[in-house]
Amino acid sequence: MEVAKTIFLLALAFHIILTDEIKDTREGQDVTLECRFSPHNSRETLTYYWAKNNKQTHDNVAIGNVPLDNNYKLNFHPEKGIYDLLISNASYDRDNGNFECKVKAGGSGANLHVQKYTLTVLTVPQEPAIAPGSHVTVTEGKRQELTCSSVGGSPDPQVRWYREGSTYPLEAALKNGGSRDQPTTATLSIVPSKEDDEAVFRCEVWNRALPEKKKLISTVSLSVNYFPRVEVGPENPLRVERDSQATLQCSVDAKPKVSGIRWTRNGRFISTYNNHVIHRVSIQDAGKYTCSAENGLGKVGEKEITLDVLYAPIVTLEAKTKEAEEGESVYIKCNVTANPTPVTIEWVKDGQPDFRQSGDTLRLSHVSAENSGTYICRAVNIISPSSPPLRRNEKIGNSSIALLIRHKPGKARIMPDKPVATEGSAVTLTCTATPPGWPAPQYRWFRIGSDGQPTILATGTKYTISNANLGTEGVYNCQATNELGPGEMASVNLEVHQPPSFKYQLKPLETKRVGDPNFSMTCSAKGKPKPMVKWLKDNEELTADVNMYEVKTDYAESHNGAVIVQSVLKFSGKARPNGNELLPSDRGIYTCSFENEVKKSESSMHLKIERNTTPMAVESFLDVRTALMGESSLLTVSTAERRAHKDRSGASRSGVQGSLEAESRWMFVKDLDQGLWV
């Protein structure tokens, strides 16, 4: 009981240190391992010793004040609580390990003081070695281990993996060597991908024998054989307008390179070209296409592209016509296929711009004849192809159906409503009814005879008179009739025009003498409407001249409306000798012209005026022009007049040549510039 109390008191007096203290040294250096405790004054016997544990040995190196190795010394002052171990010329093989200082109670062996050291004799590790090498070829998806190892380091070094360009260490399996004779390894396990091709991984080794910022580094670069990466384009989906060209592009990135590519559609082989061209795209070409490639690594690379064929709306209806009874409700469905979907579907009515109904179904309630007509289903979509030029095109599709409402025809109408025909030509009359009637009516053409009875001329919407004449003038009637009844009759009055036709024409040639009296020309023509007459001389109209001419025109209308026109041109007037005699100037070509809305008719006469052989006496030289007017004639000119003319002209170059000695002379004059004395 007394012994136990003593031990307890001793234990309280000493300090037991159970944790290891790390101590570093280097080969050949001296190092002191301190063992300090509280001094004791008891009479109890205490035991002091140092023990060492390393790969070489596990034994005491000092007992009491006696060291057990020549390189070990003791600073032993138990009365001061000092029991230090001094190691000189430190050696890795001898000193690298764990040291323990113990103070034990005599008799019981109880630990009164324990102090532990881990002494590390620092040595620099060797350069790291990487297995399987500094350039490694790997296959995508196949796990690969990269091992970095280093020997010779004390303590065991840190071995870390980094990806080049990153400061964050990678997760790796670390295995410490435990001594400098055994490698410390870090194994990096990767499953390489395409992104790791040409990547560089760095192994860094460091322990306390090295400066803080100095690392031992080795690198390894990867060459990754990767599966084919397939890209399709130029866009996906590829939007192409129908009937245009589509080019499906396929590019492959692979290592090693692929020998070729394959285009398939629905499992069916199409082509081995990188660019698959469809020269004229149809709707049936729309769908998914697959480009695939392989490079011997056991995995096929492939990608799908969708060909989106754009096309204008295709509009279909159940029939071209639809028949309905008056009072019924009508529903007509319009079927539309389009890509992209139409932005609008609507119904319009031909000839009725105000009618418009949205939606794909035409709905008409309580139909009547006015609802008859052609209805058009119209769809619009917007097409935006992928390829340039990028633009939005509005496309329209439509289809029509004739809605036929059963009804009798309405009032007929004949066109033209005021027909006019030319005699001898053809004329066509066209008959329609509003409403037109359904079933389709029969059109009947007829005239009312003098007995009041109709005479059927023809059936059909058109009636043609091939050779119109005045006898075909009159009222023509048309009426439409179907199984539901007759429509209201229409009538027009056909007027036949007649071009002017001569009843009396001018003689082609007439010869007269100067001075012949009471000469006249007469023309007569018949035409409808009334012809207008005019007289021309040498293609120039004769204007009213009471001094030279007198024109008298008479009109007489026949029973059929034709007008007979008779016109007389009389050569009479105050300027003529005796008021009615012909002059040399009357010679020329005379034309009587009759013209109405149909035609112009003309008759011409060549009037010749012969010279008069009786000499004409003129008092003045200037009277020669009047006397001659271009005709040859005999004149007598006085001597005094010849002299006066000579004086006026200043020479003898007068129109009348002759001797001034005679009182007067005869001369034959051809024209005003030349004369011959006779």
XYZ file of C-alpha atoms in Angstrom:
678
model
C 0.000 0.000 0.000
C 2.873 2.306 0.770
C 4.632 1.413 -2.509
C 1.516 2.243 -4.561
C 1.185 5.594 -2.930
C 4.796 6.349 -3.691
C 4.384 5.485 -7.409
C 1.289 7.634 -7.660
C 3.093 10.562 -6.177
C 6.013 10.051 -8.575
C 3.680 9.885 -11.531
C 2.200 13.170 -10.557
C 5.658 14.640 -10.348
C 6.702 13.518 -13.873
C 5.125 14.475 -17.249
C 4.335 11.685 -19.698
C 4.475 12.819 -23.381
C 2.816 10.248 -25.609
C 2.835 12.115 -29.000
C 5.798 11.926 -31.376
C 7.878 14.967 -31.997
C 9.312 15.180 -35.504
C 12.922 16.065 -35.802
C 14.823 16.526 -39.065
C 18.540 16.280 -39.691
C 20.814 15.553 -42.588
C 23.566 13.029 -43.234
C 26.724 13.894 -41.220
C 25.051 16.505 -39.059
C 24.751 16.448 -35.256
C 21.372 16.470 -33.624
C 20.137 16.522 -30.001
C 17.000 14.775 -28.837
C 15.921 16.423 -25.634
C 14.283 14.498 -22.832
C 13.086 16.782 -20.062
C 11.128 15.994 -16.958
C 10.600 17.312 -13.448
C 13.407 16.522 -11.001
C 12.530 14.134 -8.178
C 13.706 13.896 -4.544
C 12.230 10.568 -3.544
C 14.324 7.725 -2.289
C 12.791 5.477 -4.972
C 15.222 4.059 -7.515
C 14.485 5.246 -11.106
C 15.653 3.763 -14.391
C 16.522 5.954 -17.432
C 17.024 4.755 -21.007
C 16.691 5.641 -24.740
C 15.301 3.134 -27.210
C 15.488 3.211 -31.040
C 13.187 1.562 -33.575
C 13.995 1.533 -37.289
C 14.362 -0.934 -40.111
C 17.787 -1.905 -38.812
C 17.021 -2.551 -35.183
C 14.707 -2.222 -32.245
C 16.856 -1.825 -29.126
C 18.105 0.457 -26.405
C 20.750 2.978 -27.372
C 21.406 4.284 -23.837
C 20.716 3.040 -20.332
C 21.145 5.375 -17.449
C 24.188 7.458 -18.138
C 25.747 4.895 -20.454
C 25.316 5.324 -24.277
C 25.446 2.098 -26.287
C 26.859 3.569 -29.523
C 30.000 5.523 -30.117
C 28.102 8.221 -32.020
C 25.694 8.734 -29.178
C 26.334 10.839 -26.080
C 24.200 11.733 -23.118
C 23.494 14.922 -21.265
C 22.435 13.179 -18.063
C 21.379 15.360 -15.131
C 18.392 13.690 -13.546
C 18.494 16.036 -10.612
C 17.731 18.763 -13.109
C 15.265 16.673 -15.083
C 17.602 16.376 -18.086
C 18.276 13.212 -20.048
C 19.256 14.360 -23.592
C 20.612 12.107 -26.372
C 23.307 13.737 -28.515
C 23.756 12.104 -31.984
C 26.880 13.013 -33.872
C 27.538 12.427 -37.594
C 23.948 11.355 -38.242
C 23.456 8.472 -40.624
C 20.268 7.485 -42.481
C 20.820 3.777 -42.045
C 21.590 4.109 -38.335
C 19.556 7.008 -37.140
C 16.528 7.372 -39.364
C 13.674 6.093 -37.254
C 11.787 6.461 -33.971
C 13.506 7.295 -30.659
C 11.918 7.009 -27.247
C 13.084 8.383 -23.870
C 11.639 6.633 -20.788
C 11.915 7.075 -17.052
C 10.635 4.058 -15.173
C 10.005 3.407 -11.498
C 12.203 0.751 -9.973
C 10.462 -2.378 -8.865
C 7.101 -1.765 -10.544
C 8.463 -0.677 -13.939
C 5.798 1.983 -14.243
C 6.466 4.683 -16.850
C 7.059 7.903 -15.061
C 8.099 9.847 -18.148
C 7.874 9.000 -21.861
C 9.020 11.266 -24.687
C 9.054 10.154 -28.345
C 10.846 11.445 -31.452
C 10.630 10.598 -35.104
C 14.023 11.450 -36.421
C 14.203 11.893 -40.142
C 17.540 11.964 -41.818
C 16.695 14.053 -44.882
C 17.765 12.881 -48.341
C 16.686 14.344 -51.681
C 14.486 12.040 -53.792
C 15.500 11.030 -57.285
C 13.861 12.467 -60.411
C 10.397 10.952 -60.881
C 10.022 8.151 -63.397
C 6.773 7.715 -65.362
C 5.513 4.415 -66.629
C 4.744 3.340 -69.292
C 6.770 6.248 -70.726
C 6.872 9.912 -71.559
C 4.819 9.463 -74.771
C 1.891 7.125 -74.438
C -0.571 6.098 -77.128
C -3.961 5.233 -75.721
C -7.412 4.432 -77.045
C -10.466 6.489 -76.267
C -12.639 4.878 -73.641
C -10.004 2.323 -72.648
C -8.692 2.828 -69.098
C -5.018 3.700 -68.853
C -2.833 3.942 -65.735
C 0.045 6.361 -65.522
C 2.470 5.618 -62.652
C 4.904 8.174 -61.294
C 7.571 6.880 -58.883
C 10.561 8.276 -57.030
C 13.161 6.561 -54.784
C 15.938 7.780 -52.510
C 13.926 10.342 -50.681
C 13.662 10.676 -46.961
C 11.046 11.202 -45.807
C 8.779 9.590 -48.401
C 8.121 12.363 -50.890
C 4.836 13.865 -51.979
C 4.009 12.591 -55.470
C 1.231 14.480 -57.261
C -0.275 14.486 -60.752
C -1.426 17.611 -62.590
C -2.862 18.252 -66.023
C -0.701 20.772 -67.813
C -2.184 24.214 -67.446
C -3.940 23.415 -64.174
C -2.830 24.022 -60.601
C -5.280 21.559 -59.106
C -3.867 18.115 -58.338
C -5.584 15.103 -59.831
C -6.835 12.239 -57.764
C -4.271 9.450 -57.771
C -3.530 6.323 -55.755
C -0.472 7.018 -53.558
C 1.745 4.278 -52.211
C 4.551 5.308 -49.861
C 7.853 3.452 -50.119
C 8.475 3.563 -46.351
C 12.189 4.059 -46.878
C 14.457 5.683 -49.322
C 15.267 2.325 -50.825
C 11.673 1.765 -51.923
C 9.860 3.916 -54.471
C 6.958 6.079 -53.522
C 4.380 5.856 -56.338
C 1.272 7.755 -57.406
C -0.893 5.996 -59.967
C -3.210 8.144 -62.109
C -6.036 6.192 -63.659
C -7.720 7.849 -66.650
C -10.298 6.913 -69.227
C -9.046 9.000 -72.147
C -11.296 10.880 -74.514
C -10.724 12.881 -77.683
C -10.159 15.971 -75.557
C -7.132 14.261 -73.982
C -5.343 13.919 -77.323
C -2.009 15.752 -77.143
C -2.688 16.493 -73.489
C 0.323 16.698 -71.141
C 0.211 15.361 -67.591
C 2.798 16.478 -65.029
C 4.136 14.556 -62.053
C 5.654 16.616 -59.236
C 7.831 15.161 -56.446
C 8.872 17.005 -53.287
C 9.991 16.281 -49.728
C 11.485 18.285 -46.890
C 14.982 17.716 -48.132
C 14.173 20.100 -50.995
C 13.634 23.844 -50.832
C 10.027 24.835 -50.377
C 9.475 25.945 -53.969
C 11.596 23.408 -55.736
C 9.798 20.463 -57.327
C 11.137 17.522 -59.232
C 9.013 17.247 -62.383
C 8.465 14.730 -65.149
C 5.785 14.859 -67.883
C 3.965 12.487 -70.149
C 2.061 13.388 -73.324
C -0.885 11.370 -74.550
C -1.706 10.461 -78.097
C -5.330 9.410 -78.049
C -6.767 7.327 -80.832
C -10.385 8.404 -80.802
C -13.570 7.243 -82.413
C -14.979 9.140 -85.410
C -16.791 12.386 -84.641
C -19.338 13.052 -87.366
C -20.757 16.481 -88.113
C -23.533 17.148 -90.629
C -24.763 20.358 -92.172
C -24.706 23.019 -93.367
C -27.653 23.311 -90.949
C -29.635 20.763 -89.045
C -32.440 20.567 -89.845
C -31.690 21.629 -93.412
C -34.610 23.577 -94.893
C -34.805 23.355 -98.677
C -37.572 24.450 -101.019
C -39.116 21.786 -103.216
C -37.614 21.450 -106.720
C -34.397 23.185 -105.630
C -31.027 21.527 -104.973
C -30.095 20.152 -101.555
C -26.537 19.383 -100.453
C -26.122 17.277 -97.313
C -22.624 17.798 -95.932
C -20.747 15.292 -93.767
C -17.364 15.891 -92.124
C -15.497 13.428 -89.893
C -12.840 13.989 -87.233
C -11.143 10.712 -86.292
C -7.756 9.318 -85.249
C -6.635 7.379 -87.136
C -8.474 8.851 -90.105
C -11.415 7.026 -91.604
C -11.113 5.467 -95.018
C -14.545 6.679 -96.115
C -18.050 7.617 -95.053
C -21.505 6.181 -95.716
C -24.821 7.937 -96.203
C -27.898 5.889 -95.389
C -31.594 6.573 -95.170
C -33.898 4.243 -93.287
C -31.098 1.694 -93.265
C -30.668 1.839 -97.044
C -27.257 2.752 -98.451
C -27.221 5.958 -100.502
C -23.732 7.311 -101.109
C -20.078 7.421 -100.049
C -19.499 11.077 -100.922
C -18.944 13.611 -98.172
C -21.468 15.875 -99.896
C -24.631 14.070 -100.900
C -26.431 16.138 -103.545
C -30.124 15.865 -104.381
C -30.477 17.912 -107.552
C -34.241 18.391 -107.471
C -35.766 17.859 -104.073
C -39.236 16.332 -103.842
C -41.557 16.006 -100.890
C -40.678 12.316 -100.737
C -37.029 13.230 -100.076
C -37.910 14.768 -96.713
C -36.783 12.872 -93.620
C -33.720 11.747 -91.692
C -30.375 10.919 -93.297
C -27.475 9.299 -91.432
C -23.792 9.818 -92.103
C -21.567 7.158 -90.503
C -17.837 6.395 -90.432
C -15.440 4.033 -88.636
C -11.672 3.890 -88.209
C -11.021 0.422 -86.820
C -11.364 1.243 -83.125
C -14.546 -0.770 -82.858
C -17.039 2.057 -82.625
C -18.958 3.635 -85.485
C -19.418 7.392 -85.424
C -22.669 8.642 -86.908
C -25.018 11.586 -86.917
C -28.449 12.257 -88.334
C -29.529 15.263 -90.347
C -33.146 16.085 -91.053
C -34.005 17.290 -94.543
C -36.978 19.597 -94.188
C -38.574 20.066 -97.616
C -40.505 23.321 -97.786
C -43.351 23.644 -100.242
C -46.310 25.847 -100.981
C -49.758 24.756 -99.803
C -51.316 21.901 -101.763
C -55.052 22.412 -101.633
C -57.500 19.637 -102.504
C -61.288 19.519 -102.451
C -63.672 16.577 -102.433
C -64.931 17.386 -105.945
C -64.915 20.002 -108.661
C -68.631 20.679 -108.240
C -71.225 20.448 -105.502
C -74.969 20.549 -106.032
C -77.471 21.758 -103.441
C -81.144 22.612 -103.175
C -82.312 26.099 -102.350
C -82.723 26.534 -98.598
C -80.118 23.909 -97.680
C -76.979 24.517 -95.628
C -73.714 23.777 -97.388
C -70.440 22.686 -95.790
C -67.333 22.131 -97.909
C -64.043 20.960 -96.343
C -60.757 22.121 -97.778
C -57.771 19.794 -97.296
C -54.413 21.542 -97.108
C -50.932 20.075 -96.862
C -48.006 22.460 -96.597
C -44.590 22.852 -95.033
C -44.442 24.949 -92.991
C -48.020 25.049 -91.751
C -50.145 27.700 -93.481
C -50.472 31.029 -91.732
C -53.909 31.561 -93.303
C -56.599 29.412 -94.873
C -59.607 31.198 -96.277
C -62.446 30.950 -98.781
C -63.114 33.587 -101.439
C -65.696 33.744 -104.202
C -64.790 34.320 -107.810
C -66.148 37.616 -109.044
C -67.253 38.716 -105.575
C -64.271 40.405 -103.891
C -66.229 41.244 -100.742
C -66.822 37.579 -99.896
C -64.240 36.122 -97.505
C -64.457 33.311 -94.923
C -61.587 32.213 -92.668
C -60.888 28.574 -91.918
C -60.708 25.395 -93.918
C -64.489 24.793 -94.018
C -66.890 26.818 -96.148
C -70.217 27.282 -94.343
C -73.296 28.638 -96.146
C -76.742 28.588 -94.549
C -80.082 28.622 -96.398
C -78.499 28.878 -99.814
C -80.216 30.503 -102.750
C -79.391 31.087 -106.386
C -77.248 34.067 -105.366
C -74.907 31.657 -103.576
C -74.165 29.829 -106.801
C -70.689 30.359 -108.180
C -67.090 29.314 -107.941
C -65.580 29.243 -104.458
C -61.834 29.177 -103.991
C -60.023 27.748 -100.980
C -56.816 29.728 -100.603
C -53.920 28.862 -98.267
C -50.781 30.901 -97.584
C -47.533 29.902 -95.888
C -44.135 31.541 -95.433
C -41.066 29.691 -96.695
C -37.603 30.478 -95.301
C -34.911 28.179 -96.764
C -31.601 27.651 -94.969
C -29.371 28.570 -97.876
C -28.683 32.163 -98.953
C -30.161 34.429 -99.956
C -32.058 34.306 -96.691
C -35.511 35.638 -97.384
C -39.099 34.992 -96.446
C -41.187 33.950 -99.416
C -44.958 33.982 -99.309
C -46.403 30.973 -101.128
C -50.026 30.542 -102.132
C -51.983 27.424 -103.032
C -55.615 27.238 -104.021
C -58.330 25.020 -105.416
C -61.831 25.829 -106.587
C -65.235 24.203 -106.526
C -68.388 25.205 -108.367
C -71.389 25.402 -106.052
C -74.517 24.628 -108.065
C -77.800 25.616 -106.447
C -80.818 24.105 -108.204
C -82.938 26.968 -109.508
C -84.615 28.075 -112.675
C -82.805 30.635 -114.821
C -83.436 34.317 -114.284
C -83.738 37.107 -116.770
C -81.861 36.615 -120.012
C -79.454 39.152 -121.442
C -78.158 39.387 -124.995
C -74.784 40.852 -125.786
C -74.100 43.102 -127.479
C -77.227 44.819 -126.314
C -77.247 47.132 -129.368
C -75.881 44.916 -132.119
C -74.796 46.435 -135.402
C -73.651 44.339 -138.349
C -72.158 45.240 -141.685
C -73.841 43.900 -144.771
C -72.074 40.777 -145.935
C -70.245 40.169 -142.667
C -70.963 37.795 -139.757
C -72.419 38.776 -136.409
C -72.663 36.694 -133.204
C -75.163 37.261 -130.405
C -74.467 35.803 -126.932
C -77.174 35.039 -124.403
C -76.752 34.644 -120.637
C -79.145 34.492 -117.716
C -78.882 35.920 -114.210
C -79.073 33.845 -112.121
C -77.900 31.292 -114.670
C -80.088 28.421 -113.485
C -79.176 24.872 -112.532
C -79.316 22.308 -114.002
C -77.735 24.130 -116.900
C -80.521 25.658 -118.985
C -81.119 25.403 -122.690
C -81.062 28.687 -124.587
C -83.539 29.187 -127.424
C -83.258 31.864 -130.124
C -86.357 32.954 -132.034
C -88.042 35.763 -133.959
C -91.700 36.743 -133.995
C -93.166 36.535 -137.466
C -95.758 38.804 -139.039
C -98.370 36.294 -137.930
C -97.293 36.734 -134.314
C -95.853 33.221 -134.078
C -92.263 32.556 -132.976
C -89.830 31.070 -135.439
C -87.083 29.057 -133.759
C -83.700 30.055 -135.109
C -81.225 28.083 -132.988
C -80.406 26.717 -129.523
C -77.358 27.415 -127.399
C -75.850 30.453 -125.797
C -74.614 31.848 -129.112
C -76.386 32.618 -132.372
C -74.372 33.577 -135.439
C -75.644 35.209 -138.627
C -72.944 34.394 -141.129
C -73.978 36.834 -143.887
C -75.836 39.845 -142.581
C -78.019 41.861 -144.934
C -80.833 44.305 -144.685
C -83.249 41.405 -144.640
C -81.743 40.045 -141.412
C -82.421 43.273 -139.536
C -84.922 43.162 -136.743
C -85.683 41.912 -133.267
C -84.040 38.727 -131.965
C -85.210 36.989 -128.790
C -83.487 34.612 -126.370
C -84.909 32.640 -123.458
C -83.262 30.209 -121.000
C -85.202 27.183 -119.723
C -84.346 24.244 -117.481
C -86.344 21.523 -115.765
C -87.385 23.970 -113.061
C -88.955 26.405 -115.517
C -88.285 29.156 -118.054
C -86.557 32.434 -117.360
C -87.514 35.890 -118.521
C -86.958 36.532 -122.223
C -84.478 39.090 -123.593
C -84.682 40.926 -126.921
C -82.319 43.037 -129.016
C -82.780 44.862 -132.296
C -80.138 43.995 -134.876
C -79.274 46.857 -137.175
C -77.475 46.078 -140.442
C -75.328 48.789 -141.931
C -74.667 48.999 -145.658
C -71.554 50.536 -147.153
C -72.149 53.145 -149.852
C -72.771 51.474 -153.223
C -72.949 53.487 -156.424
C -76.099 53.680 -158.415
C -74.511 56.169 -160.834
C -70.777 56.624 -161.197
C -68.725 59.217 -163.028
C -67.451 58.519 -166.512
C -63.774 57.699 -166.309
C -62.907 60.259 -169.033
C -64.656 63.327 -170.334
C -63.274 65.743 -172.972
C -64.641 69.254 -173.316
C -63.675 72.514 -175.010
C -63.032 75.828 -173.462
C -66.268 77.743 -173.489
C -68.574 74.738 -173.498
C -71.644 75.749 -171.481
C -73.806 74.027 -168.858
C -71.428 71.174 -168.003
C -72.167 69.100 -164.859
C -71.216 65.805 -163.161
C -73.685 63.504 -161.377
C -73.039 60.747 -158.756
C -75.551 58.606 -156.888
C -74.986 56.056 -154.110
C -77.004 54.075 -151.583
C -75.945 53.286 -147.998
C -76.970 52.827 -144.389
C -76.567 54.894 -142.359
C -76.864 57.902 -144.652
C -73.638 58.481 -146.589
C -72.080 61.928 -146.646
C -70.880 63.177 -150.040
C -68.073 65.514 -150.990
C -66.387 66.522 -154.255
C -62.655 66.630 -154.848
C -60.457 67.950 -157.609
C -57.013 66.494 -157.909
C -57.468 64.950 -154.424
C -58.298 68.269 -152.806
C -61.787 68.954 -151.581
C -63.746 71.538 -153.528
C -64.871 74.173 -151.111
C -68.091 76.019 -151.611
C -67.455 78.642 -154.288
C -70.592 80.232 -155.787
C -68.425 81.986 -158.358
C -67.207 78.743 -159.918
C -69.338 75.745 -158.882
C -72.768 74.781 -157.732
C -73.440 71.512 -155.842
C -76.903 70.095 -155.434
C -77.501 66.980 -153.297
C -80.777 65.086 -152.857
C -81.593 62.359 -150.273
C -84.245 59.638 -150.482
C -84.812 56.974 -147.751
C -85.966 53.468 -148.712
C -88.265 51.237 -146.679
C -85.378 49.397 -144.979
C -83.686 52.547 -143.773
C -81.116 52.787 -146.539
C -80.619 56.287 -147.966
C -80.097 57.093 -151.661
C -77.895 60.144 -152.123
C -77.631 61.914 -155.497
C -75.192 64.785 -155.933
C -74.691 67.059 -158.982
C -71.604 69.247 -159.489
C -72.448 72.111 -161.857
C -69.747 74.256 -163.468
C -71.557 77.563 -163.148
C -70.955 80.827 -161.349
C -70.369 84.523 -161.690
C -66.674 84.124 -162.475
C -67.313 82.020 -165.535
C -67.846 83.512 -168.990
C -71.560 83.869 -169.489
C -71.921 82.318 -166.037
C -71.723 78.723 -167.224
C -68.800 78.197 -169.629
C -65.831 75.929 -169.046
C -62.413 77.355 -168.526
C -59.040 75.868 -169.288
C -58.466 75.690 -165.539
C -61.329 73.217 -165.189
C -59.219 70.404 -166.491
C -58.217 67.749 -163.861
C -59.409 64.644 -162.008
C -62.745 65.014 -160.244
C -63.884 62.608 -157.518
C -67.201 62.155 -155.815
C -66.722 60.493 -152.387
C -69.488 58.839 -150.354
C -68.713 57.819 -146.751
C -70.642 56.437 -143.783
C -69.698 54.544 -140.600
C -69.080 51.424 -142.645
C -66.941 52.444 -145.578
C -65.842 55.117 -148.035
C -66.684 54.690 -151.746
C -65.309 56.905 -154.527
C -65.787 57.459 -158.269
C -63.442 59.595 -160.394
C -63.471 61.334 -163.789
C -60.583 62.752 -165.769
C -61.846 65.988 -167.347
C -59.816 67.216 -170.326
C -60.259 70.722 -171.749
C -59.259 71.109 -175.430
C -57.902 74.383 -176.800
C -60.076 76.784 -178.713
C -58.713 77.487 -182.293
C -60.309 80.975 -182.434
C -57.708 83.616 -181.521
C -58.228 85.385 -178.281
C -57.488 89.020 -177.936
C -55.926 90.208 -174.739
C -55.591 93.846 -173.790
C -52.970 93.231 -171.156
C -50.028 90.889 -171.061
C -51.071 89.845 -167.634
C -54.329 88.602 -169.106
C -52.362 85.846 -170.779
C -52.328 83.825 -167.559
C -56.048 84.131 -167.197
C -56.619 83.339 -170.826
C -54.378 80.319 -170.855
C -54.443 78.723 -167.398
C -52.027 76.186 -168.777
C -53.818 75.488 -172.090
C -52.353 76.109 -175.562
C -54.129 78.905 -177.445
C -53.834 81.560 -180.095
C -53.568 85.103 -178.775
C -53.295 88.517 -180.373
C -51.254 90.965 -178.379
C -51.132 94.707 -179.134
C -47.837 96.403 -179.915
C -48.340 98.816 -177.066
C -48.750 95.942 -174.588
C -45.629 94.222 -175.882
C -43.659 97.472 -175.414
C -45.066 97.995 -171.917
C -44.148 94.462 -170.859
C -40.634 94.932 -172.222
C -40.239 98.129 -170.211
C -41.398 96.340 -167.037
C -39.009 93.417 -167.473
C -36.046 95.566 -168.567
C -35.239 93.269 -171.454
C -36.798 91.451 -174.336
C -37.104 88.272 -172.183
C -40.874 88.617 -172.085
C -43.252 85.737 -172.233
C -44.387 87.001 -175.664
C -41.618 87.229 -178.278
C -42.129 89.345 -181.448
C -41.391 92.464 -183.423
C -42.529 95.804 -182.063
C -42.883 97.286 -185.541
C -46.241 95.823 -186.300
C -49.459 97.153 -184.832
C -50.359 93.682 -183.568
C -49.452 90.085 -184.408
C -50.781 86.580 -183.877
C -48.836 84.156 -181.782
C -49.233 80.572 -180.614
C -48.509 80.233 -176.923
C -47.735 76.896 -175.324
C -47.157 78.281 -171.875
C -46.476 81.510 -170.118
C -42.739 81.431 -170.681
C -42.527 80.411 -174.343
C -44.416 81.788 -177.371
C -44.210 81.448 -181.134
C -45.325 84.127 -183.542
C -47.445 82.878 -186.420
